[in-house]
Structures are given as C-alpha cells and as structure tokens.
Coordinates of C-alpha atoms and ligand atoms in Angstrom, one line a residue:
M1 CA 32.2 -6.3 16.5
E2 CA 31.5 -6.7 20.3
M3 CA 28.2 -7.4 21.9
Y4 CA 29.2 -5.3 24.8
D5 CA 29.5 -2.2 22.6
I6 CA 26.1 -3.0 21.0
I7 CA 24.4 -3.2 24.5
K8 CA 26.2 0.0 25.6
T9 CA 25.0 1.9 22.5
K10 CA 21.2 1.0 23.2
R11 CA 21.7 1.5 26.9
D12 CA 22.9 5.0 26.1
K13 CA 19.9 5.7 23.8
G14 CA 22.0 5.2 20.6
I15 CA 20.9 4.1 17.3
L16 CA 22.0 0.6 16.2
T17 CA 23.3 0.0 12.6
E18 CA 22.1 -2.6 10.2
E19 CA 25.4 -4.5 10.6
Q20 CA 25.1 -4.5 14.4
L21 CA 21.5 -5.9 14.2
E22 CA 22.6 -8.4 11.8
Y23 CA 25.5 -9.6 14.2
V24 CA 22.9 -9.9 17.0
A25 CA 20.4 -12.0 14.8
N26 CA 23.2 -14.3 13.4
G27 CA 24.6 -14.7 17.0
C28 CA 21.1 -15.8 18.2
A29 CA 20.8 -18.2 15.4
D30 CA 24.1 -19.7 15.9
G31 CA 24.2 -19.7 19.7
S32 CA 27.3 -17.7 19.9
I33 CA 25.9 -14.8 22.0
P34 CA 25.1 -15.8 25.5
D35 CA 21.6 -15.4 26.9
Y36 CA 22.7 -12.8 29.5
Q37 CA 23.9 -10.5 26.8
L38 CA 21.0 -11.0 24.6
S39 CA 18.7 -10.3 27.7
A40 CA 20.5 -7.1 28.6
L41 CA 20.2 -5.8 25.0
L42 CA 16.5 -6.7 24.9
M43 CA 15.9 -4.7 28.0
A44 CA 17.7 -1.7 26.6
M45 CA 15.7 -1.9 23.5
F46 CA 12.5 -2.3 25.5
I47 CA 13.2 0.8 27.6
N48 CA 14.8 2.9 24.9
G49 CA 12.9 1.8 21.9
L50 CA 13.9 1.1 18.3
N51 CA 13.4 3.6 15.4
H52 CA 11.8 2.8 12.2
D53 CA 15.1 2.1 10.4
E54 CA 16.3 -0.1 13.4
T55 CA 13.0 -2.0 13.4
V56 CA 13.3 -2.7 9.6
S57 CA 17.0 -3.9 10.1
L58 CA 16.1 -6.1 12.9
T59 CA 13.1 -7.5 10.9
K60 CA 15.4 -8.3 7.9
A61 CA 18.1 -9.7 10.1
M62 CA 15.8 -12.1 11.9
K63 CA 14.1 -13.0 8.4
D64 CA 17.6 -13.9 7.1
S65 CA 18.6 -15.8 10.2
G66 CA 16.5 -18.8 9.1
E67 CA 15.2 -20.5 5.9
T68 CA 13.1 -18.4 3.5
L69 CA 10.5 -19.9 1.2
D70 CA 10.5 -19.4 -2.6
L71 CA 7.0 -19.4 -3.9
S72 CA 7.6 -18.1 -7.4
A73 CA 6.7 -21.4 -9.0
I74 CA 3.0 -20.4 -8.0
S75 CA 1.6 -17.9 -10.4
G76 CA -0.5 -15.0 -9.3
I77 CA -0.3 -12.6 -6.3
K78 CA 0.0 -14.9 -3.1
V79 CA -1.6 -13.2 -0.1
D80 CA -0.7 -14.6 3.3
K81 CA -3.1 -13.6 6.2
H82 CA -1.8 -13.2 9.8
S83 CA -4.0 -12.9 12.9
T84 CA -2.5 -11.8 16.2
G85 CA -4.7 -14.6 17.6
G86 CA -7.6 -14.8 19.9
V87 CA -10.1 -17.3 21.5
G88 CA -12.3 -19.1 18.8
D89 CA -10.4 -17.5 15.9
K90 CA -11.1 -20.0 13.0
T91 CA -11.1 -17.3 10.3
T92 CA -8.3 -19.1 8.3
L93 CA -10.6 -22.0 7.8
I94 CA -13.2 -19.7 6.3
A95 CA -11.7 -16.8 4.7
T96 CA -8.8 -18.7 2.9
P97 CA -11.2 -21.0 1.0
L98 CA -13.6 -18.1 0.1
A99 CA -10.5 -16.1 -1.3
A100 CA -9.3 -19.4 -3.0
A101 CA -12.7 -19.9 -4.6
M102 CA -12.3 -16.5 -6.2
G103 CA -8.8 -17.3 -7.7
V104 CA -6.5 -16.0 -5.0
P105 CA -3.5 -18.6 -4.7
V106 CA -3.5 -19.6 -1.1
A107 CA -0.1 -21.0 0.2
K108 CA -0.4 -20.9 3.8
M109 CA 2.0 -22.2 6.6
S110 CA 0.4 -22.0 10.1
G111 CA 1.5 -22.5 13.5
R112 CA 0.2 -24.5 16.5
G113 CA -1.2 -22.7 19.6
L114 CA 0.0 -22.5 23.1
G115 CA -2.7 -22.1 25.8
F116 CA -6.4 -21.3 25.0
T117 CA -7.4 -23.5 21.9
G118 CA -4.9 -24.9 19.4
G119 CA -3.8 -23.0 16.5
T120 CA -5.0 -23.5 12.8
I121 CA -2.8 -26.6 12.4
D122 CA -4.3 -28.3 15.5
K123 CA -7.8 -27.5 14.2
L124 CA -6.9 -29.1 10.8
E125 CA -5.3 -32.1 12.4
S126 CA -8.6 -32.8 13.9
I127 CA -9.9 -33.7 10.5
P128 CA -9.1 -37.6 10.2
G129 CA -6.2 -38.2 7.7
Y130 CA -5.4 -34.5 7.1
R131 CA -1.5 -34.3 6.5
I132 CA -0.1 -31.1 7.9
S133 CA 3.4 -32.0 7.1
I134 CA 4.1 -32.2 3.4
S135 CA 7.1 -31.4 1.3
T136 CA 7.4 -27.9 -0.1
E137 CA 7.2 -29.4 -3.6
E138 CA 3.9 -31.0 -2.7
F139 CA 2.8 -27.8 -1.2
I140 CA 3.5 -25.9 -4.1
N141 CA 1.8 -28.4 -6.6
L142 CA -1.3 -28.4 -4.5
V143 CA -1.6 -24.6 -4.7
N144 CA -1.1 -24.9 -8.3
T145 CA -3.7 -27.6 -8.9
N146 CA -6.3 -26.9 -6.0
G147 CA -5.6 -23.2 -5.5
I148 CA -5.1 -23.8 -1.8
S149 CA -2.9 -25.6 0.6
V150 CA -2.6 -25.1 4.4
I151 CA 0.3 -26.8 6.2
G152 CA 2.3 -26.6 9.4
Q153 CA 5.3 -24.6 9.5
T154 CA 8.0 -27.0 8.3
A155 CA 10.8 -24.6 7.4
E156 CA 13.1 -23.3 10.2
V157 CA 12.0 -19.8 9.8
A158 CA 13.4 -16.7 11.6
T159 CA 15.6 -18.8 13.8
A160 CA 16.8 -15.7 15.7
D161 CA 13.2 -14.8 16.6
K162 CA 12.7 -18.1 18.2
V163 CA 15.7 -17.5 20.7
L164 CA 14.8 -13.8 21.2
Y165 CA 11.0 -14.6 21.8
G166 CA 12.0 -17.2 24.3
L167 CA 14.1 -14.7 26.2
R168 CA 11.5 -11.9 26.0
D169 CA 8.9 -14.2 27.6
V170 CA 11.1 -14.5 30.7
T171 CA 12.6 -11.2 30.9
A172 CA 9.3 -9.0 30.8
T173 CA 10.3 -7.6 27.2
V174 CA 7.4 -8.9 25.1
D175 CA 5.2 -5.9 24.9
N176 CA 7.2 -3.5 23.0
M177 CA 5.9 -2.5 19.6
S178 CA 9.0 -2.7 17.6
L179 CA 10.1 -6.0 19.1
I180 CA 6.6 -7.5 18.4
T181 CA 6.5 -6.2 14.9
S182 CA 10.0 -7.6 14.0
S183 CA 9.0 -10.8 15.5
I184 CA 5.8 -11.2 13.5
M185 CA 7.0 -9.7 10.3
S186 CA 10.3 -11.5 10.1
K187 CA 8.3 -14.7 10.1
K188 CA 5.7 -13.5 7.6
L189 CA 8.2 -12.0 5.2
A190 CA 10.2 -15.3 5.3
L191 CA 7.4 -17.2 4.0
G192 CA 7.4 -15.8 0.5
S193 CA 4.0 -14.2 -0.2
D194 CA 3.6 -11.1 -2.3
A195 CA 1.1 -9.5 0.0
I196 CA 0.3 -9.8 3.7
L197 CA -3.1 -9.2 5.3
L198 CA -2.9 -8.7 9.1
D199 CA -5.8 -9.0 11.4
V200 CA -4.9 -7.3 14.6
K201 CA -7.3 -8.3 17.4
C202 CA -8.1 -5.8 20.2
G203 CA -9.9 -6.5 23.5
S204 CA -9.7 -8.4 26.7
A205 CA -9.3 -11.8 24.9
A206 CA -6.5 -10.6 22.7
F207 CA -2.8 -9.7 22.7
M208 CA -3.5 -5.9 22.5
N209 CA -6.0 -4.9 25.1
S210 CA -6.8 -1.3 23.8
E211 CA -7.8 0.0 20.5
E212 CA -5.0 2.6 20.8
E213 CA -2.4 -0.1 21.1
A214 CA -3.9 -2.3 18.4
R215 CA -3.9 0.6 15.9
E216 CA -0.3 1.3 16.8
L217 CA 0.8 -2.3 16.3
G218 CA -1.1 -2.4 13.0
Q219 CA 0.3 0.8 11.8
M220 CA 3.9 -0.1 12.6
M221 CA 3.6 -3.6 11.0
Y222 CA 1.9 -2.0 7.9
E223 CA 4.8 0.4 7.5
I224 CA 7.4 -2.4 7.9
G225 CA 5.7 -4.6 5.3
L226 CA 5.7 -1.7 2.8
S227 CA 9.5 -1.0 3.5
F228 CA 10.0 -4.6 2.2
G229 CA 8.1 -3.9 -0.9
K230 CA 5.0 -6.0 0.0
K231 CA 1.5 -5.1 -0.4
V232 CA 0.0 -4.8 3.2
A233 CA -3.3 -4.2 4.6
C234 CA -4.5 -4.4 8.2
I235 CA -7.9 -5.0 9.8
I236 CA -8.3 -4.0 13.5
S237 CA -11.0 -6.2 14.9
R238 CA -12.8 -6.7 18.2
M239 CA -11.9 -9.6 20.5
D240 CA -13.6 -9.0 23.8
E241 CA -15.6 -12.3 23.7
P242 CA -14.8 -15.4 21.7
L243 CA -15.2 -15.1 17.9
G244 CA -18.4 -17.1 16.9
M245 CA -19.7 -19.5 19.2
A246 CA -17.3 -22.5 19.2
V247 CA -14.0 -22.8 21.0
G248 CA -12.0 -26.0 20.6
N249 CA -10.4 -27.8 17.7
A250 CA -13.0 -30.1 16.0
L251 CA -15.7 -27.8 17.3
E252 CA -14.3 -24.9 15.4
V253 CA -13.9 -26.9 12.2
K254 CA -17.5 -27.8 12.6
E255 CA -18.4 -24.2 13.0
A256 CA -16.2 -23.3 9.9
I257 CA -18.1 -25.9 7.7
E258 CA -21.5 -24.5 8.9
T259 CA -20.3 -21.0 8.2
L260 CA -19.3 -21.9 4.8
K261 CA -22.8 -23.4 4.4
G262 CA -24.3 -19.9 5.2
N263 CA -25.3 -20.9 8.8
G264 CA -22.5 -19.1 10.7
P265 CA -22.7 -16.7 13.6
E266 CA -22.9 -13.1 12.4
D267 CA -19.7 -11.8 13.8
L268 CA -17.5 -14.5 12.5
T269 CA -19.2 -14.4 9.2
R270 CA -18.8 -10.6 8.8
L271 CA -15.1 -10.9 9.7
C272 CA -14.4 -13.7 7.3
I273 CA -16.2 -11.8 4.5
E274 CA -14.0 -8.7 5.3
L275 CA -10.8 -10.8 5.4
A276 CA -11.6 -12.8 2.2
G277 CA -12.7 -9.7 0.4
M278 CA -9.3 -8.0 1.3
M279 CA -7.5 -11.0 0.1
I280 CA -9.4 -10.9 -3.1
Y281 CA -8.8 -7.2 -3.7
M282 CA -5.0 -7.5 -2.7
S283 CA -4.5 -10.4 -5.1
E284 CA -6.1 -8.2 -7.9
K285 CA -9.0 -10.5 -8.4
A286 CA -11.2 -7.6 -7.7
A287 CA -10.9 -3.9 -8.7
T288 CA -12.0 -2.5 -5.4
F289 CA -12.2 -3.8 -1.8
E290 CA -16.0 -3.6 -2.0
E291 CA -15.9 -5.7 -5.1
G292 CA -13.7 -8.2 -3.4
K293 CA -16.1 -8.4 -0.5
A294 CA -19.2 -8.9 -2.8
S295 CA -17.2 -11.8 -4.5
A296 CA -16.5 -13.2 -1.1
E297 CA -20.2 -13.1 -0.2
A298 CA -21.1 -14.7 -3.5
A299 CA -18.6 -17.5 -2.8
L300 CA -20.3 -18.1 0.5
K301 CA -23.8 -18.0 -0.9
D302 CA -23.4 -20.3 -3.7
G303 CA -21.1 -22.8 -2.1
R304 CA -17.9 -22.3 -3.9
G305 CA -16.1 -21.6 -0.6
L306 CA -17.4 -24.7 0.8
D307 CA -16.1 -26.6 -2.3
K308 CA -12.8 -25.0 -1.8
L309 CA -12.6 -26.4 1.8
R310 CA -13.5 -29.8 0.4
D311 CA -10.7 -29.5 -2.2
L312 CA -8.3 -28.4 0.6
I313 CA -9.1 -31.4 2.8
R314 CA -9.1 -33.9 0.0
G315 CA -5.7 -32.5 -1.4
Q316 CA -4.1 -33.1 2.0
G317 CA -5.4 -36.7 2.3
G318 CA -8.3 -35.7 4.9
D319 CA -11.8 -37.3 5.0
E320 CA -13.7 -34.8 2.9
S321 CA -17.1 -36.4 4.0
V322 CA -16.7 -34.4 7.1
I323 CA -18.1 -31.6 5.2
D324 CA -21.4 -33.3 4.7
D325 CA -21.3 -35.1 7.9
P326 CA -19.4 -33.1 10.5
E327 CA -20.5 -35.5 13.2
K328 CA -17.5 -37.7 11.8
L329 CA -15.0 -35.3 13.4
P330 CA -13.7 -36.3 16.8
G331 CA -16.2 -35.9 19.6
A332 CA -16.3 -36.0 23.4
A333 CA -17.3 -38.6 25.7
F334 CA -18.5 -36.1 28.3
S335 CA -20.4 -33.0 28.0
K336 CA -22.3 -30.6 30.5
E337 CA -24.4 -27.5 30.3
L338 CA -23.8 -24.3 32.2
V339 CA -27.3 -23.0 33.2
C340 CA -28.3 -19.4 33.9
A341 CA -29.2 -18.6 37.5
C342 CA -31.4 -15.6 36.8
D343 CA -33.3 -13.7 34.2
G344 CA -31.7 -10.7 32.5
Y345 CA -29.4 -10.0 29.5
V346 CA -25.9 -11.4 29.0
N347 CA -23.6 -8.2 29.5
R348 CA -20.4 -9.9 28.9
V349 CA -18.7 -13.3 28.0
D350 CA -15.1 -12.8 28.9
G351 CA -13.1 -14.3 26.1
M352 CA -10.0 -14.9 28.2
T353 CA -11.8 -16.9 30.8
I354 CA -13.7 -19.0 28.2
G355 CA -10.1 -19.4 26.6
T356 CA -8.8 -20.8 30.0
A357 CA -11.9 -22.9 30.5
S358 CA -11.3 -24.3 27.0
M359 CA -7.8 -25.1 27.8
H360 CA -9.0 -27.0 31.2
S361 CA -11.3 -29.0 29.0
G362 CA -8.2 -30.3 27.0
A363 CA -8.6 -28.3 23.9
G364 CA -5.5 -26.3 24.5
R365 CA -1.9 -26.7 25.7
R366 CA -0.7 -25.9 29.2
E367 CA 2.8 -26.5 28.1
K368 CA 4.6 -26.8 24.8
G369 CA 4.3 -30.4 23.6
D370 CA 1.1 -31.2 25.5
E371 CA -1.3 -33.5 23.8
I372 CA -4.5 -31.9 22.7
D373 CA -8.1 -33.4 23.1
S374 CA -9.5 -32.7 19.5
G375 CA -13.0 -33.2 20.6
A376 CA -12.8 -30.9 23.7
G377 CA -14.0 -27.2 24.0
I378 CA -17.0 -25.1 24.6
V379 CA -19.9 -24.1 22.6
L380 CA -21.7 -20.9 23.6
A381 CA -25.4 -20.7 23.5
K382 CA -25.6 -17.1 24.5
K383 CA -23.3 -14.0 23.9
S384 CA -23.6 -10.5 24.9
G385 CA -26.8 -8.8 24.2
D386 CA -28.8 -12.1 24.3
S387 CA -31.8 -12.0 26.8
V388 CA -31.7 -15.0 29.2
K389 CA -34.2 -16.6 31.5
K390 CA -33.3 -18.6 34.8
G391 CA -32.7 -22.2 33.6
D392 CA -31.5 -21.3 30.1
V393 CA -28.3 -23.0 28.8
L394 CA -25.4 -20.4 28.5
C395 CA -22.8 -22.8 27.0
T396 CA -22.0 -26.4 26.9
V397 CA -18.5 -27.7 27.8
Y398 CA -17.0 -30.9 26.1
S399 CA -14.1 -33.1 27.1
N400 CA -12.9 -36.8 27.1
D401 CA -11.7 -36.5 30.5
E402 CA -14.4 -36.1 33.2
A403 CA -12.3 -34.2 35.8
R404 CA -11.2 -31.7 33.2
L405 CA -14.9 -31.1 32.1
L406 CA -15.7 -30.1 35.7
D407 CA -12.8 -27.8 36.0
A408 CA -13.6 -26.3 32.7
L409 CA -17.2 -25.8 33.6
E410 CA -16.4 -24.0 36.9
E411 CA -14.1 -21.7 34.9
A412 CA -16.6 -21.0 32.2
A413 CA -19.2 -20.0 34.7
K414 CA -16.8 -17.2 35.8
A415 CA -16.9 -15.7 32.2
Y416 CA -20.7 -14.8 32.1
E417 CA -21.8 -11.5 33.5
I418 CA -25.7 -11.1 33.5
A419 CA -27.3 -7.6 33.8
D420 CA -30.9 -6.2 34.0
S421 CA -30.5 -4.3 30.9
K422 CA -29.4 -5.0 27.3
P423 CA -25.9 -3.9 26.6
E424 CA -24.8 -1.9 23.5
K425 CA -23.3 -4.5 21.0
A426 CA -20.0 -3.0 19.5
P427 CA -19.1 -3.8 15.9
I428 CA -16.5 -6.5 15.1
I429 CA -14.6 -4.4 12.8
I430 CA -13.0 -1.4 14.5
D431 CA -10.8 -0.1 11.6
R432 CA -8.7 -0.6 8.4
I433 CA -5.3 0.4 7.5
G434 CA -4.0 0.6 4.0
I435 CA -7.5 0.4 2.4
Ligands
URA501 N1 3.5 -13.1 18.3 C1 4.7 -13.2 17.8 O1 5.0 -13.9 16.8 N2 5.8 -12.5 18.2 C2 5.5 -11.4 19.2 O2 6.4 -10.8 19.7 C3 4.3 -11.4 19.7 C4 3.2 -12.1 19.3

C-alpha cells in the first residue's frame, strides 16, 4: 500500500477502505508515515469529507492503534461520560458520585486540560493526597469495592489520534465533524465501558459555537457509538457563560462539594442531575430516564452522592476531611474583587473571557507541561439576568502570584456586559439525542 495513492484517492473525492485507514493509523502510531503526507491527507479529508463507513473505519483504526482497556472484571453496565469541555465544567465531580450512589459502576479515566482551567484530573489533584496514577488492577478493585474510581489516563490510548490531533492543530484541520468524532470516540471506545454518555457543549465558551454544529457533532458521535455496539446518549447543553460560579481547580472542587450538599448553583445542579439520571438509566438502574433523574435527585437530597465523593477521595488516598472542611483545599495568597461601575442587569458574562482570565490567574496552562496553581481562579458573584448596583461585586479573582492576579482581574472585567433591561435566561439543556 502506498500513502501517495491514499492521499490521491481522497484528493479526488474517492472513498477510503478500512484497510487503507488502518494503514494510516498504524503508520501514525509507529512513525513510519511522514508528517507531510499525513498533513496532506488530513487536508484532503477536511475538504472532501469522510462518509459514515469511513468515519467508523478511521475510529476503529485509531482505537486499535494504542492500548485498550478490559473492564470485564467489573460487573454491571459501566457508563463513561464525556464532555466536550468548557469553562467551569466540574460535572464529573458531581454527576459520577450521584450515579455511583445509585449503583452505577463508575470506572473513569480523565485527562488534563490545556488552557482555561485544568481538566478533571487537575481538579482532583488539588485534593491533598489524592492519587491519580494507580495501576489498572487497583483501579478495577476500587470500582468493585467502592463503586467508583476516577484516575488520570495511564494507558497509551489511541496513539494515532495523538499524532493526527497534533498535526490538525497546526494545519487548520481541527473543525471537521468526522475528524472530531473519530478522535473523541476512538479514545472513549478504547477505555472499555459498555455505554457512553456524551455532553456536547454549545456556545461562545465551548468548542462548538452554534446549536446546529453541536447537534451535528452529537448526532455523528451517537451514530458512531452505536456502530460499535455501545449504548450511547447525548445531551446538548449550553455553555455561553461559565457553568456554575467557580472557575479554577480547588475552587471547583469546593463548588462540587457544596453542590452535593444541596447548595449548588441552579444551572450546575440541573445539568448534573440530568447527566447522573442518564447514567443511572443507561446502566439499567432505573426503568426510565425520568426515574433515573428522580434517583439522582434523591441521592443529592439525602447525601448519598456526597458520601460517594467521600468514598472516592478516601479510596484514592485523598484527605476526605475536605468534604466537611473545604477550606483545607489549597487557597490563594492574593484575591481581589471586580466591582460594578453602574446600575443595571448583567446581560452577559462571556465564558471564553472568564476562561482566559482564569488561565492568567494560574488556574490553567498556557503551554503543555505548565505548572498549575491549584488555589487560583475566579468565583463569580453575578451572572446573566442578575440585577446589579454600582459598587456590587461582580466576581473575585484568586491567585498565588500578585502580578498574575492583576492580569486576570483586567481580563475578567472584559467579560461582563451590563444592560438597562433584564435579559431572557436560556435553559441549560438544549436537547437530547438517543433518549
Ligand atoms: N477533542 C478531541 O479529543 N478531539 C478533537 O478532535 C476535538 C476535541
């Protein structure tokens, strides 16, 4: 097989075979295909597209190009949850304990974040003692004994995706639905769960800006998941402003604990109940989605979800007393409030700008490998629809570096738009696919 012929086929709008896509994925993984040929193929794929069968084949080939996990030693229907990510997204810390509390086996591998705030793993690492790197054997044992384990991605999954994603990033070929779908689904499928719940975010602070794009991506990932014999469901959720009030690692853990105590912000609580309810239903621990949601709500109300978070932290060597005293989580030496300059209503809090401000504070990475300041970030006091008076606090910025604090504060000020009239508040859940 020649890479030249594969590129030419796609350049001329031809259809690639399963064998050709396997050849490409293997050549990525073992480094035998040079970047210039891979880049040319990516551009041809970007321009001429991939059909359903090609997307399935590329997903399979990328999944098989790295390690795959065998979770068969865990009984029950294992549901993985994937979010396309966004500012203040701490749903894993809330929805997975709620689902685990109702008997869903949660075996989750999560990643770190680049930019904005950290990923789930950075958030969990802000809990003193929490071990994110444990053996697969311990991981499986924890799920069997505690019902939940969340660890950093140890396996070298979907090796070809790592190579292709790196090239897409620098060749303007990221935003193609088939390429995004095969990239995300190859990694999810490699992790061995029986069911996959997708949370596709949509809005100015998300990867997909329009509802139409988010629906298209959700539908494609849903169909590809089904082609692999998995149960799949997808929620399309709004992400124009940060989710909840806290953005930053330890700050988000605190908010997750408060949410599991029943004191969470409304948007975050609603979305987490929806996600946990869906996980409970997909794992066949409830007969209907509505019943799943009701059980998730019950686990939130009576504290079983909070107890599961405690089990999770204890199981992985973390200091579980942070549940009772969240002030034990890392803090920040410096903080400053952003104050409103006029009376009116908050018309908009731009999520992307708050994300950038949070990164300036030290809560996110500018470059891969950057150290994270666990105590840094932003806590919003006002979001869209809130009335404000001159002098009210809009948000507070935290950092352990005074210069970074000032940079973050300056950026955060750009996120707030104040208007004379109260804006309409759009619901957090836009749509569901597969339910
Ligand atoms: N996230 C991924 O993992 N892959 C993409 O292509 C886009 C977002």
